Coordinates of C-alpha atoms in Angstrom, one line a residue:
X1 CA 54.8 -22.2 -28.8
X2 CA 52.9 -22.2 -25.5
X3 CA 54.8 -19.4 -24.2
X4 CA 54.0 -17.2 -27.3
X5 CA 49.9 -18.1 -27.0
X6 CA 50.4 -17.4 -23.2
X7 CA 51.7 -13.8 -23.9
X8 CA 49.3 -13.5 -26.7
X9 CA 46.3 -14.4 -24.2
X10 CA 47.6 -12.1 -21.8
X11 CA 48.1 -9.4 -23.9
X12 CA 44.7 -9.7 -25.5
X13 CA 43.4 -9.6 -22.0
X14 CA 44.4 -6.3 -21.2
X15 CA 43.5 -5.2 -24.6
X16 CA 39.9 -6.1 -23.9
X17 CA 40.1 -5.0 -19.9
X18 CA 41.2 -1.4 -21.2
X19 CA 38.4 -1.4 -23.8
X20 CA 35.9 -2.0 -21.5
X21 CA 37.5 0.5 -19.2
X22 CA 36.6 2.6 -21.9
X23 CA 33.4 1.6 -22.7
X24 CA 31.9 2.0 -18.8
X25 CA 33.6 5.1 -18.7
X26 CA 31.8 6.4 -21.7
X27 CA 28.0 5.4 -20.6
X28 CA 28.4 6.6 -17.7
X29 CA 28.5 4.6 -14.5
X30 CA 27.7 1.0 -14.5
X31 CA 24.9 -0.9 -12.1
X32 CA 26.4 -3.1 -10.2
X33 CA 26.2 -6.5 -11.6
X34 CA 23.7 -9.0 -9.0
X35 CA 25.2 -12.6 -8.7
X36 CA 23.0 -15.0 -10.5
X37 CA 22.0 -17.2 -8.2
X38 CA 20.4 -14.5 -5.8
X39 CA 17.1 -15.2 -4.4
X40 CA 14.5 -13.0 -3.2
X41 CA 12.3 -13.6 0.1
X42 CA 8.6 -13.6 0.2
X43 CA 6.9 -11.1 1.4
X44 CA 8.7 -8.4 -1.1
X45 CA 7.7 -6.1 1.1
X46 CA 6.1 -6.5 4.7
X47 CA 3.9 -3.5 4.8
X48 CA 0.1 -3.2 4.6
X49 CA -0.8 -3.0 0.5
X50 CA -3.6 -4.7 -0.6
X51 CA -5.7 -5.4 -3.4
X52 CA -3.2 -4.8 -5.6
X53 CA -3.2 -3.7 -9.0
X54 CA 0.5 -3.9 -10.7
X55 CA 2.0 -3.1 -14.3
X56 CA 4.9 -2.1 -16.5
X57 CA 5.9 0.9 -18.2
X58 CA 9.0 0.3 -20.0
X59 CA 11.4 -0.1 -17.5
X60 CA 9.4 0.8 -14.5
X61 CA 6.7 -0.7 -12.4
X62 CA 4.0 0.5 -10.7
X63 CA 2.5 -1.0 -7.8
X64 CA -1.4 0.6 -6.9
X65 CA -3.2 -0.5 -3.5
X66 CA -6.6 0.0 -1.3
X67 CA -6.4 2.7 1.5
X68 CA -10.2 2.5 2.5
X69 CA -10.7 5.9 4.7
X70 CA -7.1 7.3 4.6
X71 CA -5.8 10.2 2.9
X72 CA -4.7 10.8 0.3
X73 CA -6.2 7.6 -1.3
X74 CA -4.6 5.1 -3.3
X75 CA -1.0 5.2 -3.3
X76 CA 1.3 4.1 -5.8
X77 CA 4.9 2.6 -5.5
X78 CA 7.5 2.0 -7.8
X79 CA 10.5 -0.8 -8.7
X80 CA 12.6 -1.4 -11.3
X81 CA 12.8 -5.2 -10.4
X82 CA 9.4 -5.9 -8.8
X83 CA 11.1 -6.7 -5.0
X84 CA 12.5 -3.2 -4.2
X85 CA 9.8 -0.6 -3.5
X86 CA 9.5 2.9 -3.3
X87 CA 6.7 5.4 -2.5
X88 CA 6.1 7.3 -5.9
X89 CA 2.4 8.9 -4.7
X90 CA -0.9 9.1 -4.4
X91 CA -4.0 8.8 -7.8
X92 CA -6.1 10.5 -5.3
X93 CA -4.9 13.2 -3.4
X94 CA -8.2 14.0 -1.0
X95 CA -11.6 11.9 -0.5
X96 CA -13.6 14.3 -2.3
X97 CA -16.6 11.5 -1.7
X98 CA -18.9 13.6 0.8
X99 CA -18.9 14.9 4.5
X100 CA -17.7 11.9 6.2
X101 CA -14.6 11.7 4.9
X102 CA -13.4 14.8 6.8
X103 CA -13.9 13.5 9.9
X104 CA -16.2 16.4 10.9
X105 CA -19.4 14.7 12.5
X106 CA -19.6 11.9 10.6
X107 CA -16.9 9.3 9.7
X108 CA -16.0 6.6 6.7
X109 CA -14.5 4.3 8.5
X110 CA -14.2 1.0 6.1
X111 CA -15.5 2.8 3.4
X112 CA -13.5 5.1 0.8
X113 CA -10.7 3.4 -1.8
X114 CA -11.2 0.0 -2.5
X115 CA -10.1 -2.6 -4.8
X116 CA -9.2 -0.2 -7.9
X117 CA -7.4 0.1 -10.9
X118 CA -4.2 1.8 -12.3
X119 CA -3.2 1.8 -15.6
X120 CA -1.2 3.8 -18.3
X121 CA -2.3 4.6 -21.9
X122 CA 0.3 5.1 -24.2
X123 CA -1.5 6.5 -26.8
X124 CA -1.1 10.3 -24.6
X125 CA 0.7 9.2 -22.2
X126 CA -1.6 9.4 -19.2
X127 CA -1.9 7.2 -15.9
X128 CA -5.8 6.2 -15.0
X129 CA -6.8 5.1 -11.8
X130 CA -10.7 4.1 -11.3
X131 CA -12.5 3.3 -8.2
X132 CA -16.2 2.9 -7.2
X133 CA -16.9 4.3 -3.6
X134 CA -19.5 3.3 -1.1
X135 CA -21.0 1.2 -4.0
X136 CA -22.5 4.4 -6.2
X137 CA -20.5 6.5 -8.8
X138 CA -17.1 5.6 -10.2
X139 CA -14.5 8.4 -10.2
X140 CA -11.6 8.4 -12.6
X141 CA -8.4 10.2 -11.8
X142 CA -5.5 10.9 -14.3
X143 CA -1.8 12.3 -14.8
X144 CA 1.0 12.4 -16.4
X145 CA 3.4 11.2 -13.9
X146 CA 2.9 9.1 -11.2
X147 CA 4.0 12.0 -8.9
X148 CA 1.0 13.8 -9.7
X149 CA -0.8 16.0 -10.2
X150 CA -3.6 14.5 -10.1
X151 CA -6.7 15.2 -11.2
X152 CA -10.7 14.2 -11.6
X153 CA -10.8 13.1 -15.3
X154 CA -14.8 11.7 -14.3
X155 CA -17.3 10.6 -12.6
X156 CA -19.3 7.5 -14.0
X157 CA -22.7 6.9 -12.3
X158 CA -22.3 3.5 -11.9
X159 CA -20.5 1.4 -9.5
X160 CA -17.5 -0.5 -11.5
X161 CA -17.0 -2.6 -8.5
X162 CA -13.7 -4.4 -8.1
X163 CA -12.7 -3.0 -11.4
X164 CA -9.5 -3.9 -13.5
X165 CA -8.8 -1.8 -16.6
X166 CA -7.1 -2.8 -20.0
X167 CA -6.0 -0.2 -23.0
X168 CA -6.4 -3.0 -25.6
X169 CA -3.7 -2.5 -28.8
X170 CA -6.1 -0.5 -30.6
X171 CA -6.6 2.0 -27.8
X172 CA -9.9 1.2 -26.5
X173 CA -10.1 1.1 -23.2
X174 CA -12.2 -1.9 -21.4
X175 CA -12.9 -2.2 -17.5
X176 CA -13.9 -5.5 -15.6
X177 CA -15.6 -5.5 -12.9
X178 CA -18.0 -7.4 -10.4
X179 CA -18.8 -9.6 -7.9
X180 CA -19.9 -13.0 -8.6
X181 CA -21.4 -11.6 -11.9
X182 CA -18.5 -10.0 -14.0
X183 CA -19.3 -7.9 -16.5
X184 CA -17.3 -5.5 -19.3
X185 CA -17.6 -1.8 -19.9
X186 CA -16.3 -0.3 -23.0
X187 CA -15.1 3.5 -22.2
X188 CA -15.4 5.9 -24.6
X189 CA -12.3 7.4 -26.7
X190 CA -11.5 10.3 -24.0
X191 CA -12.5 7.8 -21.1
X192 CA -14.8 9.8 -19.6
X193 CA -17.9 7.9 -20.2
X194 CA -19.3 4.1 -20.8
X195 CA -20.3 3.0 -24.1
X196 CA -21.7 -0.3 -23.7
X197 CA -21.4 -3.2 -20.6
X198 CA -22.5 -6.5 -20.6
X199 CA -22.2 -9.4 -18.2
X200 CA -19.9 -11.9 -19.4
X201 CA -19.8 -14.6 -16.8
X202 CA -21.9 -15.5 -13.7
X203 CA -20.0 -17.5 -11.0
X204 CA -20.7 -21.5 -10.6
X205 CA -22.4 -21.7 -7.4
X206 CA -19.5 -24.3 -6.7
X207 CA -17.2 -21.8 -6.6
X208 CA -19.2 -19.3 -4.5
X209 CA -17.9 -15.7 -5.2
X210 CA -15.5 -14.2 -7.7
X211 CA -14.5 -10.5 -7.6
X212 CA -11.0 -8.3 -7.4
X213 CA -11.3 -8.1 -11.4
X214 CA -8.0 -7.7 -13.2
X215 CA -8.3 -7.6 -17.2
X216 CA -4.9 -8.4 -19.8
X217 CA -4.7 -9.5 -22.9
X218 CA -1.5 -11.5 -24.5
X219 CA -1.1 -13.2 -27.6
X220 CA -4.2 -12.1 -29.4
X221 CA -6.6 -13.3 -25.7
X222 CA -8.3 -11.6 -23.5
X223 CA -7.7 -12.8 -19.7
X224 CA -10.3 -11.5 -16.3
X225 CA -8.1 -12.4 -13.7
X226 CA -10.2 -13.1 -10.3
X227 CA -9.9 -13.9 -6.9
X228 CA -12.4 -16.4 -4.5
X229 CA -11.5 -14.4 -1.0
X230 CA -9.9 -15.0 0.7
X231 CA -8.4 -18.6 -0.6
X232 CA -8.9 -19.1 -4.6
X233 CA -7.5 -17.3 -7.6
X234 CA -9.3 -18.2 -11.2
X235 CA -9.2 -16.5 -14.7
X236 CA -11.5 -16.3 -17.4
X237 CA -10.1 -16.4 -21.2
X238 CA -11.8 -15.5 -24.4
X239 CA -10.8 -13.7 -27.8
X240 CA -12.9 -11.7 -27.6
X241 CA -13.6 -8.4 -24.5
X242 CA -17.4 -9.8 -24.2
X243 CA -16.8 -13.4 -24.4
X244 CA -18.1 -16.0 -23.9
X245 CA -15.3 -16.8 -21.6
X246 CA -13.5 -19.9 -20.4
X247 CA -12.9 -20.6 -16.7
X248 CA -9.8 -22.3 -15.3
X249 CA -8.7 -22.2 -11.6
X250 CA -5.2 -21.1 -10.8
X251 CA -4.6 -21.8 -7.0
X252 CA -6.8 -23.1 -4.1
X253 CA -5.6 -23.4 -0.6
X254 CA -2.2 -22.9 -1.7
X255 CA 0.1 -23.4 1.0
X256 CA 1.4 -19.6 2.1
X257 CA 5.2 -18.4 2.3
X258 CA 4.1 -16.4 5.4
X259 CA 4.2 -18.4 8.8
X260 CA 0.8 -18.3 10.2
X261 CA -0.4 -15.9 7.0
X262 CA -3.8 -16.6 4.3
X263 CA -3.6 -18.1 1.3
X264 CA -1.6 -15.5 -1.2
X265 CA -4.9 -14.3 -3.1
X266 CA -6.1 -11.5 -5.3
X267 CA -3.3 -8.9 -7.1
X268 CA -2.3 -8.9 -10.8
X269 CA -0.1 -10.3 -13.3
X270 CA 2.4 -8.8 -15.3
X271 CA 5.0 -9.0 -17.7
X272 CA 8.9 -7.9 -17.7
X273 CA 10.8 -6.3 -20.4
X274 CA 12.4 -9.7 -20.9
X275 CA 9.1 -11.4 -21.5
X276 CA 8.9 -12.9 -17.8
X277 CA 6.0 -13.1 -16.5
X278 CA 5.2 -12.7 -12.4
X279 CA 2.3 -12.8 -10.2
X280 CA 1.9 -10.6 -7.1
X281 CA -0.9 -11.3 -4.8
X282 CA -1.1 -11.0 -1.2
X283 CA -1.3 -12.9 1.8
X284 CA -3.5 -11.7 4.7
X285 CA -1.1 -11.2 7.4
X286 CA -3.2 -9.7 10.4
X287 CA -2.6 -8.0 12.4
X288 CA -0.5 -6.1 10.1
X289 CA -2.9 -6.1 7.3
X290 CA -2.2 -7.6 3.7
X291 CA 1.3 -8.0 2.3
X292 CA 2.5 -8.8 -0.8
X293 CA 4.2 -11.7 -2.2
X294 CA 5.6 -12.5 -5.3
X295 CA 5.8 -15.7 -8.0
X296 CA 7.4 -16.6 -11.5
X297 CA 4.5 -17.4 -13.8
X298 CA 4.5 -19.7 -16.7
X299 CA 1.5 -20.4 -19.5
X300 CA 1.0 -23.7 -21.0
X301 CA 0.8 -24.4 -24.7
X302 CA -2.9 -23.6 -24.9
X303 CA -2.4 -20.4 -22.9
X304 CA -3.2 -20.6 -19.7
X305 CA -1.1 -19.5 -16.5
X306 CA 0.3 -21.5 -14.3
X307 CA 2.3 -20.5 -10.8
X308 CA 5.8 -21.9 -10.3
X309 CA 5.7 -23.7 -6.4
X310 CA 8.3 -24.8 -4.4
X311 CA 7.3 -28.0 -2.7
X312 CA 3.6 -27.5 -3.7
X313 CA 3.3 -24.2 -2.6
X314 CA 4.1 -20.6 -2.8
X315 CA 7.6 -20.1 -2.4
X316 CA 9.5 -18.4 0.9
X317 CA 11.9 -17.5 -1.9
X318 CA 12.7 -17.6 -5.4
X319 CA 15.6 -16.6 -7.9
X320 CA 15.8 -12.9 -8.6
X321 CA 14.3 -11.7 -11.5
X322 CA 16.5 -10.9 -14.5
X323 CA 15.9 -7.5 -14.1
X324 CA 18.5 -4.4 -13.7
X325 CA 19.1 -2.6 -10.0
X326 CA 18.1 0.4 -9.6
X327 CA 18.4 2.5 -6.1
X328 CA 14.9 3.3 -4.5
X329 CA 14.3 5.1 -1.5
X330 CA 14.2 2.7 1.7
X331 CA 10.2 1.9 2.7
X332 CA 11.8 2.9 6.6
X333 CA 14.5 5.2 7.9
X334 CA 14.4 8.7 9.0
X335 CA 12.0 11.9 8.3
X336 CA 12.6 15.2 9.6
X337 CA 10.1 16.8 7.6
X338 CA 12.6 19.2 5.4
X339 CA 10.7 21.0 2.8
X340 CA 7.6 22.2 2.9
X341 CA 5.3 19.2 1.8
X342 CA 4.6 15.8 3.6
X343 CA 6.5 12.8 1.7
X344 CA 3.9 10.0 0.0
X345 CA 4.7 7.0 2.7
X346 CA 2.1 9.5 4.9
X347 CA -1.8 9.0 5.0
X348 CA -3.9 10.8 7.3
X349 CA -6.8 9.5 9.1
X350 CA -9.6 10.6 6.9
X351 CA -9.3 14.2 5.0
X352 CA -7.1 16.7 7.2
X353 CA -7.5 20.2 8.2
X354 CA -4.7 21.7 5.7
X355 CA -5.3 25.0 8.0
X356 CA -4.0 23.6 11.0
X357 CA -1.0 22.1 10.2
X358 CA 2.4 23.3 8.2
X359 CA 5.0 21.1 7.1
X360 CA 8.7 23.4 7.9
X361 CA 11.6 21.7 8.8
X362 CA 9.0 20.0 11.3
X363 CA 5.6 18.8 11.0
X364 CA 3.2 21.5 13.2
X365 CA 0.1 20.3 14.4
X366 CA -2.2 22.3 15.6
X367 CA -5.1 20.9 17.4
X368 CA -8.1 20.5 15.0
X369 CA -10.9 18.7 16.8
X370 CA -12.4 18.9 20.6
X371 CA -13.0 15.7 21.4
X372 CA -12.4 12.9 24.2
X373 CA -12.2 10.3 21.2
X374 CA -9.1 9.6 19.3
X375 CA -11.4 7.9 16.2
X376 CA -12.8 11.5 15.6
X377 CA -10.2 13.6 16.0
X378 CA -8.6 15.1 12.9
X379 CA -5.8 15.4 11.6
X380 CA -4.5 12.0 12.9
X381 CA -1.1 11.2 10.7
X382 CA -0.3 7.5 10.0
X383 CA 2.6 5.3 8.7
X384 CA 2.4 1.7 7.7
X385 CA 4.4 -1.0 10.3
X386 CA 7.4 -2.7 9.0
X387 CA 6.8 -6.8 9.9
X388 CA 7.6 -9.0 11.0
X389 CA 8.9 -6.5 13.8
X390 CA 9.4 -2.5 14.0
X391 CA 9.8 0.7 15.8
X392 CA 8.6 4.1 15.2
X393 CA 10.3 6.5 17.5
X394 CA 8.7 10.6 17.3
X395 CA 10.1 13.5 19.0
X396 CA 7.7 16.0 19.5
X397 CA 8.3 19.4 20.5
X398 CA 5.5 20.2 23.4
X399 CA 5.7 24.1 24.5
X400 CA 2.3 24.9 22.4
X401 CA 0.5 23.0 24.1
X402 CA -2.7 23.8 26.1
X403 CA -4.9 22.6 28.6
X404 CA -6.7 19.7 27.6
X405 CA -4.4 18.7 24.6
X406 CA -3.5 15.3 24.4
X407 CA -0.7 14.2 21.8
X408 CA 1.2 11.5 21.2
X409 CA 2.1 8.1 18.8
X410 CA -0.6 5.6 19.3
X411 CA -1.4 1.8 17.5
X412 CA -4.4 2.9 15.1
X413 CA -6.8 0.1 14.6
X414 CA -10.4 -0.5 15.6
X415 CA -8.5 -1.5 18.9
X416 CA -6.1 0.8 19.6
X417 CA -3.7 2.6 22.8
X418 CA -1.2 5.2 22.6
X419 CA 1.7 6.7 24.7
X420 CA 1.6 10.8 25.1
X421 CA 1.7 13.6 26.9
X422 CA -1.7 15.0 28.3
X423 CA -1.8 18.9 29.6
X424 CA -4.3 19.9 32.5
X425 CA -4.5 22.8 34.7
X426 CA -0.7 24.0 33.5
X427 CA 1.4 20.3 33.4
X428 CA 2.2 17.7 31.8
X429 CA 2.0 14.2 32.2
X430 CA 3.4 11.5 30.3
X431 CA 0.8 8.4 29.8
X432 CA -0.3 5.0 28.6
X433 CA -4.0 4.7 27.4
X434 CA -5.2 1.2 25.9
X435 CA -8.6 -0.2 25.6
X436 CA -9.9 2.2 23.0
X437 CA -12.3 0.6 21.0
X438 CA -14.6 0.0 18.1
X439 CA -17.7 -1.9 17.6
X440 CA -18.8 -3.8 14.1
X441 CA -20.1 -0.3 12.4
X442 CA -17.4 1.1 13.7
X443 CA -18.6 3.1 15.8
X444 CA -16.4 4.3 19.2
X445 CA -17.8 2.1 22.6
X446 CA -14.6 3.5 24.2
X447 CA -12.2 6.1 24.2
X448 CA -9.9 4.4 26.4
X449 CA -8.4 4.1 29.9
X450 CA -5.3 5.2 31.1
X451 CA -3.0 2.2 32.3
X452 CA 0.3 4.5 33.1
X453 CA 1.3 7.5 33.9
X454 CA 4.2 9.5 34.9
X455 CA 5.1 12.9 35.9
X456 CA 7.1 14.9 32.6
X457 CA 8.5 18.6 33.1
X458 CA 10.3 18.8 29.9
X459 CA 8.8 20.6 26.5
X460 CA 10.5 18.1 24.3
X461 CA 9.7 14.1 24.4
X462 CA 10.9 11.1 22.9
X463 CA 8.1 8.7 22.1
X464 CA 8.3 4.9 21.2
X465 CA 6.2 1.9 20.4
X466 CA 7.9 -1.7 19.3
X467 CA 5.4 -3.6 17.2
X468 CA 5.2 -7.3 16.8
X469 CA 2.8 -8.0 13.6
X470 CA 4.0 -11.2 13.0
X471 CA 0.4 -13.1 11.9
X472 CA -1.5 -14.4 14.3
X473 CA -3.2 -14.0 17.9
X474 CA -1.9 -12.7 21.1
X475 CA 1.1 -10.3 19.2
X476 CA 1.5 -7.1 21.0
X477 CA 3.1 -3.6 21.1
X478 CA 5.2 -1.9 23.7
X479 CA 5.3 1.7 24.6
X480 CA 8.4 3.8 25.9
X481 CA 9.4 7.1 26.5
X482 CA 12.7 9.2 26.8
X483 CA 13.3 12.5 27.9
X484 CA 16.8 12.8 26.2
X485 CA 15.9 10.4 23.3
X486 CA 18.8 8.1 24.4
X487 CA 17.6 6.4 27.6
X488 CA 13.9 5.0 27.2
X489 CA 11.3 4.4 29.6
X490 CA 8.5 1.4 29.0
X491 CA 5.7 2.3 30.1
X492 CA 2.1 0.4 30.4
X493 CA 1.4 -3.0 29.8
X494 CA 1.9 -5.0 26.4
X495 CA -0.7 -3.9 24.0
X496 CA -2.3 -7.0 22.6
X497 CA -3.0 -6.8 19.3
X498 CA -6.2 -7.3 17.5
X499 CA -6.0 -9.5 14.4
X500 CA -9.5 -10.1 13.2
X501 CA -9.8 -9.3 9.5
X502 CA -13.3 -7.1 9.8
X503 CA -11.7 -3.9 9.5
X504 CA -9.1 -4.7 6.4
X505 CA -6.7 -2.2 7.3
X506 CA -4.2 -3.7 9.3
X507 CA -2.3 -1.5 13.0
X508 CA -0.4 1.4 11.6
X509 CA 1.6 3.9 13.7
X510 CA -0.4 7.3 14.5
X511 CA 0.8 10.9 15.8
X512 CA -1.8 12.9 16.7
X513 CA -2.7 16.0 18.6
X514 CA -6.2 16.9 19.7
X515 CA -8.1 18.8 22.2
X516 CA -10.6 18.3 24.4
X517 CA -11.3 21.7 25.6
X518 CA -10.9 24.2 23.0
X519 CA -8.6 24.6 19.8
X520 CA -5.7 26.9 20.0
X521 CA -2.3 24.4 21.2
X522 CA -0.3 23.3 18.6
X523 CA 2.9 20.2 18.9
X524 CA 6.0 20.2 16.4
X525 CA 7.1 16.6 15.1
X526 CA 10.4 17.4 15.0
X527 CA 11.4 13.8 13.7
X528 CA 10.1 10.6 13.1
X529 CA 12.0 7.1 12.7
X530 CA 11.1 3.8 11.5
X531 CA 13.6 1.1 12.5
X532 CA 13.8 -2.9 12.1
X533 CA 15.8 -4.9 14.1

């Protein structure tokens, strides 16, 4: 009877209601289901990460990037569905690469962590990350978490330029590496030294230059993933690590997700616990610097990747990957510097001074360079921009201070300006200095003019600069100040930013606190916040 299967149904419907009750209350609680048909916007993540090295362990992904001359080098981020990010740390924690790098008469500006690698060995469980610096030795760094510590495994002398590593199913670990001429290094079973390299492909002068190695193998071949900068991606196959190799080209002049951004370039490929395969390269989005973007993957019959486009190109957007949420810690918000260490979305401007500052409930800074130039002061804290558009407001706490200190949140770039406070002859002054500059060794040819100024009698300021990094020419930032951190005041002209690609780095936001008379004055960041729209 119809009535009887409806009260059957309905009954068997609760049945199966309360056993799942049951079951979700047994596991533990459940992740909230995502609705099929969500997409995901390109970039992932609209921060400055480039030269990107990215890969899987088991659930987890790890995300490694270029930090040229800031410290600690190399961070490392981590998703659980390859569009959410979060800062995990850093595979090296100081530039232990010679003098410059502490910013104490000489400077590595441009220089320091470039493209590198990251990987994970199973066999004992151990994170690598490799880099060649200023074109000598290659250092090795290892640990057993992400978090750290990390520490220096070796030193190679020889420069693995551009180098992508792969722990092949046996164990053996191989690197990549090269411009134009790409060659193969065998490692040794601890990893510490090379046991043989050869070249296994020199680039057809019709292509011009390959480099930004990445190295994978799947389904019994071996794959050098490489990018033609800034507009080209190609990949070599083989079955065997030394060749011979097989060339095929994977994009060229693809059309970019990013209004007014490169060609997404460079980055890696990798593989999801379901067997999905993604591609995340990165678009060159000055002046913010290079962000990521991210692409579903396919491989022909014979093996050979190919990108999924939307209208011929890469995609603004694309479906979600069939991956599980996981909560990660929000790339912006709030820091108020609780505990007693910096958190890993922090870099400073070349090696620090770890004597003159103290992280308490408060960031101190005591002044650690006597200098009229910003670009060789120490000590200089930084924070990537959120794009398209953000806001990084600091309240600093000013009654250390001392005559000639100047402090304050600038736009860090080989163009700069900042808002602050500068002390002389027993005030304060609230200012606006722009037109601080670099030349193409990056060397200072200014330190910078004040545009603004305003009289400040407080001991505790609000500081603010909006940034437009939206790609292209003519974007600018904005400076304000508040003396109650509720009512700002702009002050200064727009900041125009500079968006030529020489420097690599794109703008990030900068608190600093030098001297230019003599050491002793100190400022506490009491709290720093960075906001969207």
């Amino acid at each position: 009877m119809p009535c009887s299967r409806k009260l059957f149904r309905l009954l068997w419907t609760a049945v199966l209601t309360a056993a799942t009750t049951v079951a979700l209350m047994g596991a533990g609680p459940a992740e909230s289901p995502r609705a099929p048909a969500a997409n995901f916007t390109n970039p992932v993540l609209w921060q400055d990460f480039a030269d990107i090295d990215i890969f899987r362990v088991n659930d987890a992904y790890y995300y490694s990037a270029s930090t040229m001359h800031y410290s600690p080098g190399a961070p490392i981020l981590r998703s659980y569905d390859l569009v959410n990010w979060e800062f995990a740390g850093h595979s090296v924690p100081r530039l232990d690469f010679g003098a410059k790098y502490d910013l104490n008469g000489a400077r590595g500006y441009v220089r320091g962590i470039w493209a590198s690698f990251l990987n994970y060995r199973r066999s004992n469980s151990t994170f690598y990350w490799g880099g060649c610096v200023d074109f000598a030795n290659t250092h090795i760094y290892s640990a057993r978490a992400v978090e750290g510590p990390w520490q220096k495994h070796t030193t190679i002398n020889k420069c693995y330029f551009d180098a992508g590593l792969l722990v092949d199913d046996n164990d053996t670990m191989y690197v990549a590496y090269g411009n134009t001429n790409i060659s193969v290094a065998q490692l040794s079973a601890d990893g510490k030294t090379e046991v043989r390299s050869q070249q296994v492909f020199s680039t057809p002068s019709s292509i011009g230059t390959l480099e930004g190695a990445r190295f994978y193998k799947r389904n019994g071949n071996y794959y050098i993933f490489l990018t033609r900068p800034a507009n080209g991606q190609y990949i070599l196959k083989a079955s065997n690590p030394f060749g011979p190799y097989t060339l095929q080209q994977v994009l060229l002049n693809m059309p970019t997700p990013i209004p007014g951004g490169g060609v997404p370039h460079q980055g890696g490929l990798v593989q999801t616990q379901n067997g999905d395969w993604y591609y995340m390269a990165f678009v060159d989005a000055y002046p913010g610097g290079r962000v990521p973007v991210l692409a579903p993957i396919t491989w022909t019959a014979d093996g050979w990747p190919r990108i999924t486009t939307v209208n011929g190109g890469w995609g603004a957007s694309y479906p979600f990957p069939n991956l599980p949420s996981r909560p990660v810690k929000p790339m912006i918000g709030v820091d108020t510097f609780a505990g007693t260490t910096l958190g890993p979305q922090w870099e400073w401007n070349h090696n620090p001074d770890t004597t003159r500052y103290t992280v308490n409930n408060g960031l101190r800074l005591q002044t650690a360079t006597v200098t009229n130039d910003l670009y060789s002061a120490r000590n200089t804290l930084t924070h990537r921009i959120q794009g398209p558009t953000s806001t990084a407001t600091i309240t600093l706490d000013l009654s250390a201070m001392r005559d000639g200190d100047r402090t304050g949140l600038a736009m860090l770039r080989d163009s700069s300006a900042w808002i602050g406070v500068k002390r002389d002859g027993g005030r304060n002054r609230v200012v606006m200095v722009n037109n601080l500059t670099m030349d193409s060794n990056w060397n200072t040819t200014n330190t910078g003019s004040e545009a603004a100024s305003a009289t400040f009698t407080g001991t505790r300021i609000w500081l603010r600069a909006n940034a437009d990094i939206r790609p292209g020419a003519g974007r600018q930032a904005r400076f304000s100040y508040s003396t109650d951190g509720v009512t700002f005041t702009p002050l200064g002209p727009g900041f125009t930013l500079n968006n030529a690609w020489q420097f690599f780095m794109g703008y990030r936001f900068a608190i600093f606190n030098h001297a230019t008379q003599a050491l002793g004055g100190a400022v506490t960041l009491q709290r720093f916040e960075l906001s969207t729209p």
